[in-house]
CSV table of C-alpha atoms in Angstrom, one decimal:
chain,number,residue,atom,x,y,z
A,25,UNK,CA,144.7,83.2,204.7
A,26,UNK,CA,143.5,83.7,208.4
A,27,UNK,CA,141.2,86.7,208.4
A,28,UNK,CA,139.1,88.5,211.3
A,29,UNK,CA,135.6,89.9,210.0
A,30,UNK,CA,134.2,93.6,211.1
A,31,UNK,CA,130.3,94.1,210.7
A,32,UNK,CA,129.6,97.3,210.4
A,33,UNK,CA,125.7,97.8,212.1
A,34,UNK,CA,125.6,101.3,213.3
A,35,UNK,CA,123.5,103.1,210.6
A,36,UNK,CA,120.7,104.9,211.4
A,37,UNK,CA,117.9,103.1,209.2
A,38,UNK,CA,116.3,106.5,207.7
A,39,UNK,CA,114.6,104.9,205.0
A,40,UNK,CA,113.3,102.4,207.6
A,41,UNK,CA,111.9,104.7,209.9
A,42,UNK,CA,114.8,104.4,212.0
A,43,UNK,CA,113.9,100.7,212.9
A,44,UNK,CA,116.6,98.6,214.4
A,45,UNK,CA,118.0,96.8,210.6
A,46,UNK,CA,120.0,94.4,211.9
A,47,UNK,CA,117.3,92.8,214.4
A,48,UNK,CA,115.2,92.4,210.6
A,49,UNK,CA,114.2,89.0,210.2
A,50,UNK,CA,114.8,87.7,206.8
A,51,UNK,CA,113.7,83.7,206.3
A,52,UNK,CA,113.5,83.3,210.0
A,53,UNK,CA,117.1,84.9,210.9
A,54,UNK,CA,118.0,88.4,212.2
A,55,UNK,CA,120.4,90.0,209.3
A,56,UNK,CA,123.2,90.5,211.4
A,57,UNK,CA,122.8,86.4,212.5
A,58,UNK,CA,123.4,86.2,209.0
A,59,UNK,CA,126.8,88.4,208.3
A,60,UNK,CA,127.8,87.0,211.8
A,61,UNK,CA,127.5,83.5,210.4
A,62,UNK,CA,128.9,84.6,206.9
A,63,UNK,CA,132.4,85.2,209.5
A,64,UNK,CA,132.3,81.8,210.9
A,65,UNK,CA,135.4,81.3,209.7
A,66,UNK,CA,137.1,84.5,211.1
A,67,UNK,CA,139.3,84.6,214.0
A,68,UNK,CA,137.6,87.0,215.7
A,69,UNK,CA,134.4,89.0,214.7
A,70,UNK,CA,134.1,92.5,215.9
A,71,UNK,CA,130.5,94.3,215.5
A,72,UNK,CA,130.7,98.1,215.4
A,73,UNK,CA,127.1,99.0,217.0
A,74,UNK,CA,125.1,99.1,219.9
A,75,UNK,CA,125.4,95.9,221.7
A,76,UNK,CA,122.6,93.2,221.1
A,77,UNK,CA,122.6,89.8,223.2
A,78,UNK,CA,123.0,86.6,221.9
A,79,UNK,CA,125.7,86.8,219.6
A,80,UNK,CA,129.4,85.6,220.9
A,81,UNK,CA,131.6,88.4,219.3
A,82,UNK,CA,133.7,91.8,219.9
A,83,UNK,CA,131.4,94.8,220.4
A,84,UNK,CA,132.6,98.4,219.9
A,85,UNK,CA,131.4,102.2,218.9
A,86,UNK,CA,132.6,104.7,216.7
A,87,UNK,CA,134.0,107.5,219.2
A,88,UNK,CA,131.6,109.1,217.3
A,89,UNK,CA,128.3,107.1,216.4
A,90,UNK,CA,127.0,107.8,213.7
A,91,UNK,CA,129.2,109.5,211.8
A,92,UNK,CA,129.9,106.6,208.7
A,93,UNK,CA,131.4,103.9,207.9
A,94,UNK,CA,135.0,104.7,207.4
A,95,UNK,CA,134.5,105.7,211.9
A,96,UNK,CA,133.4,102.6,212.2
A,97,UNK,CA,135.8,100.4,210.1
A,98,UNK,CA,138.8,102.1,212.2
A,99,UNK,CA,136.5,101.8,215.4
A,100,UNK,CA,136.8,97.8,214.2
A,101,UNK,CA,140.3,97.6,213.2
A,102,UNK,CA,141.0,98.6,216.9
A,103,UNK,CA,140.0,94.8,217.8
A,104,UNK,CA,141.8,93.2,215.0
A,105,UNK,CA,144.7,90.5,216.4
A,106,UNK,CA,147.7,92.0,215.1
A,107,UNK,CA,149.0,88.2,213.9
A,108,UNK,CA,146.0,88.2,211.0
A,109,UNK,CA,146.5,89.2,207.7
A,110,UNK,CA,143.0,90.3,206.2
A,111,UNK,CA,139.7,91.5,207.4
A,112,UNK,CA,136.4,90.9,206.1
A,113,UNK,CA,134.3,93.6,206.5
A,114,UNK,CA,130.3,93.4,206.0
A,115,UNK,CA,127.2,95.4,205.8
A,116,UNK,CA,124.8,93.9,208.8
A,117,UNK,CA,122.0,94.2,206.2
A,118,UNK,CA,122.8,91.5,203.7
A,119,UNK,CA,120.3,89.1,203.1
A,120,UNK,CA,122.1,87.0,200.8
A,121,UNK,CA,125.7,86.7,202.4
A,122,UNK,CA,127.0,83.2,203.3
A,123,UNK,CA,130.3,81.8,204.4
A,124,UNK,CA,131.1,80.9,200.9
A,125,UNK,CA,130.8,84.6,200.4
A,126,UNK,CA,133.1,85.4,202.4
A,127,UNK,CA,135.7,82.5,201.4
A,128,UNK,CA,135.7,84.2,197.9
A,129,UNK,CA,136.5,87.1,198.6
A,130,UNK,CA,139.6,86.0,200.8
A,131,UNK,CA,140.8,84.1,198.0
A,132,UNK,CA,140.4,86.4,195.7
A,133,UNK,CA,143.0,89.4,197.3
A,134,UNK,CA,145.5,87.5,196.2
A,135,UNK,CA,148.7,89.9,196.0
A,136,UNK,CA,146.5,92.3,196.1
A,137,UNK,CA,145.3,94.8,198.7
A,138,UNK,CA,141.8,93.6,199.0
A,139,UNK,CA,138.6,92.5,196.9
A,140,UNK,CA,134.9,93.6,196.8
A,141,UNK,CA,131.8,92.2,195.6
A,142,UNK,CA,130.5,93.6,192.3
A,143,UNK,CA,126.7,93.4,191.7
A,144,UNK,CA,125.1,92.3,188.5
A,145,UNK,CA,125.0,96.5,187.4
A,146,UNK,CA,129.1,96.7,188.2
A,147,UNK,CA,128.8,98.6,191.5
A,148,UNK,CA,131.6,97.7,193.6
A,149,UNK,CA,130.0,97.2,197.2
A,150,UNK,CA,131.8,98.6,199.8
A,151,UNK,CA,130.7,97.4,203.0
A,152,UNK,CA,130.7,93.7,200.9
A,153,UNK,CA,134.8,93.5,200.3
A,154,UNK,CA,137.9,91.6,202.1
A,155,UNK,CA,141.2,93.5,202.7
A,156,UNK,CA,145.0,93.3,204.1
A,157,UNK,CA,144.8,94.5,207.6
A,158,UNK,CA,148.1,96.6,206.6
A,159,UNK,CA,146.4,98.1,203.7
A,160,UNK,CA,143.5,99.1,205.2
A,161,UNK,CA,145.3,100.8,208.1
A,162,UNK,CA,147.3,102.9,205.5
A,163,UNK,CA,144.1,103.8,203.5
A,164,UNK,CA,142.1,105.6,206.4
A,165,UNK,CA,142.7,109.2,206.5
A,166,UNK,CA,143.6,110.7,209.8
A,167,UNK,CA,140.1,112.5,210.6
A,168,UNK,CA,137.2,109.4,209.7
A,169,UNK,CA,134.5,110.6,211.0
A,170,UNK,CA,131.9,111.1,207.9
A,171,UNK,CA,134.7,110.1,205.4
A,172,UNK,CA,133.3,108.4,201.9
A,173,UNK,CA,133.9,105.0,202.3
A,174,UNK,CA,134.4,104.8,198.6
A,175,UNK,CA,137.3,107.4,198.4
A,176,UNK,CA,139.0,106.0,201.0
A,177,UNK,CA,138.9,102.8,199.4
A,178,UNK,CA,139.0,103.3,196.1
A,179,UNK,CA,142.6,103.8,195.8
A,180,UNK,CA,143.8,100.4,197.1
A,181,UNK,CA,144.3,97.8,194.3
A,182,UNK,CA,141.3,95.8,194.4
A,183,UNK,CA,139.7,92.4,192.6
A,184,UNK,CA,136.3,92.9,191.6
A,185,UNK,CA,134.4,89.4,192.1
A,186,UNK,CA,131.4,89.0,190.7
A,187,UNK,CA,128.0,88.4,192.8
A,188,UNK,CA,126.2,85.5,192.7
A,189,UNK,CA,122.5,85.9,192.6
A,190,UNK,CA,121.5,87.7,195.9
A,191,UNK,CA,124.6,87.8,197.7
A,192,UNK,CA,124.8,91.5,196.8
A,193,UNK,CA,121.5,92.8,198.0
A,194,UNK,CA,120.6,95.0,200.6
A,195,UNK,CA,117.7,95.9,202.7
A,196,UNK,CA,117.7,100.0,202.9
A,197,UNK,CA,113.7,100.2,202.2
A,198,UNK,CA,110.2,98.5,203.3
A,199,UNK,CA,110.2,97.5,199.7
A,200,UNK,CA,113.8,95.5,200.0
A,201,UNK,CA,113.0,94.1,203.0
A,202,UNK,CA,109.4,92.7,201.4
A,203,UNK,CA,110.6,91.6,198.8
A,204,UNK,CA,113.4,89.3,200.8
A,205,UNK,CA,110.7,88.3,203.3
């Protein structure tokens, strides 16, 4: 199935002091190096955030920023080629995200209307999840701006796939981003 990819990389960073998450190294690499390389496969990649050199994709805003992730998904879908079928769409704080990743959660929509990743407690992650560009349109309610992100999504029939050690992790604290260091 030929997909784009959104990263979402916006967010604020409270519990970081407000640093700049995706610039975070982890093992050497910037995170959002890494959910930009986790899209190598997409036909376009489209990061919603302020603009950062040396990465070769689509940058946009929220009209709004700051105000969620639902903003910025339909601030992302704007760039999406009309001729592909699904979208990935990723956190830009995963340490543990990879192109294989990615691939297994395009496979596993299936007939369905997207999948996310499930972490080792069951939590369905969100910003970790592939969908049907014609699904996701549908789903997002007509004001997005601070919409939950898990209502909005929640409704469409999902696969649940199962994280393999890591994949699911994010860095929201000093302590996360230690411990991935």
């Amino acid at each position: 199935m030929r997909y784009a990819g959104i990263v979402v990389a916006g967010g604020s960073a409270r519990r970081l002091s407000g640093v700049d998450k995706p610039a975070l190294s982890v093992g050497g690499k910037p995170l959002l190096a890494r959910a930009v390389h986790a899209l190598d496969a997409a036909e376009r990649v489209i990061v919603v955030g302020p603009r950062r050199a040396g990465f070769d994709v689509v940058w946009t805003r929220e009209p709004v920023p700051g105000t969620g992730p639902v903003a910025a998904l339909a601030a992302g879908l704007a760039f999406v080629p009309e001729d592909v079928e699904a979208v990935a769409v990723l956190a830009a704080d995963l340490p543990g995200v990879r192109r294989s990743t990615v691939d297994r959660l395009v496979a596993a929509i299936g007939d369905g209307e997207g999948a996310v990743l499930v972490d080792a407690a069951g939590a369905r992650q969100w910003l970790l999840g592939a969908w049907r560009v014609a699904a996701l349109r549908a789903a997002l309610p007509e004001e997005v701006e601070n919409a939950a992100l898990r209502r909005v999504l929640g409704g469409l029939a999902v696969a649940e796939v199962p994280a393999e050690r890591g994949e699911a992790d994010d860095i929201d604290t000093p302590e996360d981003l230690e411990r991935h260091r």
